[in-house]
mmCIF file of C-alpha atoms in Angstrom:
data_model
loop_
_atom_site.group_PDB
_atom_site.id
_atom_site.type_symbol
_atom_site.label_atom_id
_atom_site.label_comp_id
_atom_site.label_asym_id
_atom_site.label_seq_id
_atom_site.Cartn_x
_atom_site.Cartn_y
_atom_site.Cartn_z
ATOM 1 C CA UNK A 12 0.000 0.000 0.000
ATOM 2 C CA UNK A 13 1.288 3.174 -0.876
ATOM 3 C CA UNK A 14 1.976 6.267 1.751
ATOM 4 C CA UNK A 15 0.307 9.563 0.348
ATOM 5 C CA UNK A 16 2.020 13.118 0.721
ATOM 6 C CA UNK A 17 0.574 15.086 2.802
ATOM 7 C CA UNK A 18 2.154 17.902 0.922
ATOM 8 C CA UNK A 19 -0.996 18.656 -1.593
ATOM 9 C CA UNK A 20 -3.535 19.198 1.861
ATOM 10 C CA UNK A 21 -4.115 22.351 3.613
ATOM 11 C CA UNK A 22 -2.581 23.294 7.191
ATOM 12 C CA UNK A 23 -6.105 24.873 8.357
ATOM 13 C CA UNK A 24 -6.256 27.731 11.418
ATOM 14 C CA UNK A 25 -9.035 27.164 13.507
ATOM 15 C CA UNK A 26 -10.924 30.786 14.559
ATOM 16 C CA UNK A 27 -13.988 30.992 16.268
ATOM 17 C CA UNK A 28 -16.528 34.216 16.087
ATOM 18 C CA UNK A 29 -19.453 35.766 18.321
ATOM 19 C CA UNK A 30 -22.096 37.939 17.160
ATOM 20 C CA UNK A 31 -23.158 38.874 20.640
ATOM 21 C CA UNK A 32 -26.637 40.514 20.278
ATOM 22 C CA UNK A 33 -28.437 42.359 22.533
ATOM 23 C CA UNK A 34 -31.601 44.851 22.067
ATOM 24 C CA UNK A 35 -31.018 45.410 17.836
ATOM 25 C CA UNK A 36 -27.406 45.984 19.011
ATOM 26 C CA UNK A 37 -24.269 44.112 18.473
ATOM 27 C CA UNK A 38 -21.195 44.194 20.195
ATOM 28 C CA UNK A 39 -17.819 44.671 18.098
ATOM 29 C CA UNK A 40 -14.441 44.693 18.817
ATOM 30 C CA UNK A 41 -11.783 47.932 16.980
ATOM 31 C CA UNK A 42 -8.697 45.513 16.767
ATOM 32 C CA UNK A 43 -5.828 46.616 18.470
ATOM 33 C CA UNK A 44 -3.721 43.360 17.741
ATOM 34 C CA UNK A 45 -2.510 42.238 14.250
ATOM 35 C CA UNK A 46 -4.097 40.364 12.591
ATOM 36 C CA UNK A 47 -6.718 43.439 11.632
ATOM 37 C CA UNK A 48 -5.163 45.465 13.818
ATOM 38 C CA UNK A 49 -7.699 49.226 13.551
ATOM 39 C CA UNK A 50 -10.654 47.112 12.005
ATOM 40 C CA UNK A 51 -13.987 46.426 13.231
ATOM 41 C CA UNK A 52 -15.640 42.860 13.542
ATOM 42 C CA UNK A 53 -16.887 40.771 15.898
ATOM 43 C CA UNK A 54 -15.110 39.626 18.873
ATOM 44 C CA UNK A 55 -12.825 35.705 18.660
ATOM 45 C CA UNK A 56 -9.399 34.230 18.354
ATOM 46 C CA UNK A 57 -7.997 31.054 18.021
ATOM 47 C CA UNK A 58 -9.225 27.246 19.517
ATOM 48 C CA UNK A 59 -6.572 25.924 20.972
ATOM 49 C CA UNK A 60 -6.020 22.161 21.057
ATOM 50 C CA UNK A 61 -8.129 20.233 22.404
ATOM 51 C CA UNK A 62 -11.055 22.435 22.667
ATOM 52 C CA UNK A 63 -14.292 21.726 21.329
ATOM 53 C CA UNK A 64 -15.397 24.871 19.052
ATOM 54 C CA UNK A 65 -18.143 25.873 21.514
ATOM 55 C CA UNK A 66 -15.572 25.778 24.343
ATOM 56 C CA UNK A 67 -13.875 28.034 22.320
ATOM 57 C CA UNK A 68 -16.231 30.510 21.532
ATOM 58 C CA UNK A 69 -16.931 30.935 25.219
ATOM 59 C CA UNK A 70 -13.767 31.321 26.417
ATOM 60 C CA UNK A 71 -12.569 33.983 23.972
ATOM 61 C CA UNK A 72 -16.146 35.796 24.666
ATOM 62 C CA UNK A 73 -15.166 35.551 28.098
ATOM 63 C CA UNK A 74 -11.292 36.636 28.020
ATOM 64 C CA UNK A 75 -11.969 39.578 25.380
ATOM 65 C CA UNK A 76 -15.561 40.748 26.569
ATOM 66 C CA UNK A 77 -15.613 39.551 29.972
ATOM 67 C CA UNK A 78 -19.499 38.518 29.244
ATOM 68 C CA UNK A 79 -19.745 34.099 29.862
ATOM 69 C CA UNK A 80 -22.330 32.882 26.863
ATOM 70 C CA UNK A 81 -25.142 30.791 28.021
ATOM 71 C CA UNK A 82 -26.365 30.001 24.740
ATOM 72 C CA UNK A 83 -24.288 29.709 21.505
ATOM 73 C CA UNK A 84 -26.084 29.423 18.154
ATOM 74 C CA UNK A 85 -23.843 27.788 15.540
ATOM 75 C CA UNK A 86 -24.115 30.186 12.360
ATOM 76 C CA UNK A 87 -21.925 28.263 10.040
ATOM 77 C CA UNK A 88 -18.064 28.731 8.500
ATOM 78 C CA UNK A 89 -16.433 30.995 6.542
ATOM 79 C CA UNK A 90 -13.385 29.250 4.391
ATOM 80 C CA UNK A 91 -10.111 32.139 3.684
ATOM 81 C CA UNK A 92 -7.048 30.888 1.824
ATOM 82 C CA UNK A 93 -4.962 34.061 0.760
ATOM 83 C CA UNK A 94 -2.424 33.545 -2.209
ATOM 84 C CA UNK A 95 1.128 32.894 -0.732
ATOM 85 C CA UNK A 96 0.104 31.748 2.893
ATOM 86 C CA UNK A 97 0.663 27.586 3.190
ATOM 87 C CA UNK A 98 -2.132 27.799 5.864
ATOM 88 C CA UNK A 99 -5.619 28.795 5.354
ATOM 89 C CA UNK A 100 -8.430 29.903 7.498
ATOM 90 C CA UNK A 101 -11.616 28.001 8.707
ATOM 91 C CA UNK A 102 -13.912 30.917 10.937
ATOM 92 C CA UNK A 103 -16.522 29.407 12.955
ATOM 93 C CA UNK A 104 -19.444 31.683 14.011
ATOM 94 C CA UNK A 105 -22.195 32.308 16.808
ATOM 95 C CA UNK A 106 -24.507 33.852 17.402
ATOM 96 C CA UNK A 107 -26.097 34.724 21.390
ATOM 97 C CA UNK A 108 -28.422 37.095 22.631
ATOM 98 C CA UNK A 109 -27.878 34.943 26.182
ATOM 99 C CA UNK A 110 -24.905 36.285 27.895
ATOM 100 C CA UNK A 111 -23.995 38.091 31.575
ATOM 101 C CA UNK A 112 -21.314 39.348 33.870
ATOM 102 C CA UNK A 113 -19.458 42.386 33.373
ATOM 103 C CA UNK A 114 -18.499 43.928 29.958
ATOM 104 C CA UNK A 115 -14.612 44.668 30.531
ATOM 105 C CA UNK A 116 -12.015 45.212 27.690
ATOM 106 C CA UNK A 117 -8.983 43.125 26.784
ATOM 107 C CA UNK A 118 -5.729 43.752 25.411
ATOM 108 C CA UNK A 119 -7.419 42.613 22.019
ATOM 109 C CA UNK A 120 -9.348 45.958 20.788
ATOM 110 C CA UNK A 121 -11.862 48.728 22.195
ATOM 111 C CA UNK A 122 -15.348 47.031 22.768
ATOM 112 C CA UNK A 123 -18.535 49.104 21.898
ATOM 113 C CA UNK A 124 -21.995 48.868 20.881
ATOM 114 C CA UNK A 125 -23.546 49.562 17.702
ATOM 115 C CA UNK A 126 -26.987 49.339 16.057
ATOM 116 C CA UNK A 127 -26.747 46.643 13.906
ATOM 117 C CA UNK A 128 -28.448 48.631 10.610
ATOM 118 C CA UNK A 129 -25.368 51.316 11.344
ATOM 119 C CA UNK A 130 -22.256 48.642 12.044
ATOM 120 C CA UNK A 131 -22.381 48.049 8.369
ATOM 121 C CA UNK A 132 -21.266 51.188 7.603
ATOM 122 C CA UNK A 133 -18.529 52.680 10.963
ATOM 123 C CA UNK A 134 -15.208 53.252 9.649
ATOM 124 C CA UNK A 135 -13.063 50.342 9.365
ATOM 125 C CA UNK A 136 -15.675 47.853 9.751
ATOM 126 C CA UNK A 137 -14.380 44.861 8.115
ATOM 127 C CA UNK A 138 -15.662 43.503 4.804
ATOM 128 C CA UNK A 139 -15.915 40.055 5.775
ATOM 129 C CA UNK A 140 -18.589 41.154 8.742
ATOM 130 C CA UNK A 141 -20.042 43.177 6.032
ATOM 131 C CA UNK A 142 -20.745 40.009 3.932
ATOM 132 C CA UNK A 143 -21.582 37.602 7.355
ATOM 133 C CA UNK A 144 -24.049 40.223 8.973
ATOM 134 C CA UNK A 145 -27.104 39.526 6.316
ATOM 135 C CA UNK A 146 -27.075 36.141 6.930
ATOM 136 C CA UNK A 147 -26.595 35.996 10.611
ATOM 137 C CA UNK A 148 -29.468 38.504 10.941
ATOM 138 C CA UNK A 149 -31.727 36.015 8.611
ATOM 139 C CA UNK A 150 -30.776 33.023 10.321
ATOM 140 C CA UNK A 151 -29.243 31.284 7.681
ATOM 141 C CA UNK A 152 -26.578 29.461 7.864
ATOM 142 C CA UNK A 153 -23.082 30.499 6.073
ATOM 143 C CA UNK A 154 -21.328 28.188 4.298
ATOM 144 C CA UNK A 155 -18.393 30.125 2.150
ATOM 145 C CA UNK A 156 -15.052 29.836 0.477
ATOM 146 C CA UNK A 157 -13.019 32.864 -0.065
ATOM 147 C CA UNK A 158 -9.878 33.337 -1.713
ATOM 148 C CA UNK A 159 -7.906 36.448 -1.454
ATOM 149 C CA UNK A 160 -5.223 37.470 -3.883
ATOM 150 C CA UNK A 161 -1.569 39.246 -3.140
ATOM 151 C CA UNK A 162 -3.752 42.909 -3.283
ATOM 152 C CA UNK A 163 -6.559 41.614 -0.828
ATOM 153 C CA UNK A 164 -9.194 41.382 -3.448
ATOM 154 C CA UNK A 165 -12.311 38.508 -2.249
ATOM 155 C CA UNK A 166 -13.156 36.357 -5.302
ATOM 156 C CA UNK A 167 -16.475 34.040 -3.527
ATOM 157 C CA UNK A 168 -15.731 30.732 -4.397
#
């Protein structure tokens, strides 16, 4: 039996997203960390080993927002690969409008409030929120592939 490369298969980053949503409000994050250091998304980071995605989601809401999630909605995936990067990016997003404690920032980014018809539009809000929003708000669930040339042009796959 022969061994196959694993040369041709893609080293994927597990992130995890929260559309935390309160009141026709959402909470967003201005990114004071690369990667999107001065944009504005949702708050998230990295799973680390081990961790199941929902574990994740909660414990990044919790370390960058200081809010514990009671209930997380899964609200699907968002696939990146950029042109030159051997990795590639597999987002994982929630949604929860269940959530206490006591909103405190992190070292991540400046945490504030925003209507959700108007977070479409603040300065530096970041394009791929700008194409996740619609569907989060309509309950579907996402399901896209992205790829993203050397200039940072999208083509939807």
């Amino acid at each position: 039996m022969r061994s196959k490369s694993w040369e041709h298969y893609a080293y994927c980053v597990p992130i995890v997203f929260c559309f935390l949503i309160r009141d026709g409000k959402i909470l967003l994050i201005r990114r004071a960390q690369d990667p999107y250091k001065g944009e504005v998304t949702v708050p998230g980071g990295r799973k680390q080993r081990g961790e199941s995605l929902r574990a994740a989601c909660a414990r990044e809401m919790l370390e960058e927002t200081g809010y514990r999630v009671e209930d997380l909605t899964f609200a699907g995936i968002l696939h990146v690969f950029r042109d030159g990067e051997d990795r590639e990016y597999v987002s994982y997003y929630f949604v929860c409008r269940d959530f206490g404690g006591e909103l405190q920032e992190s070292d991540e980014g400046a945490l504030f409030w925003a209507d959700l018809d108007e977070s479409l539009t603040l300065p530096g809000i970041h394009p791929f929120y700008v194409r996740l929003l619609p569907h989060i708000r309509s309950g579907d669930i996402v399901d896209m592939t992205l790829h993203v040339d050397a200039h940072g042009n999208e083509e939807p796959l």
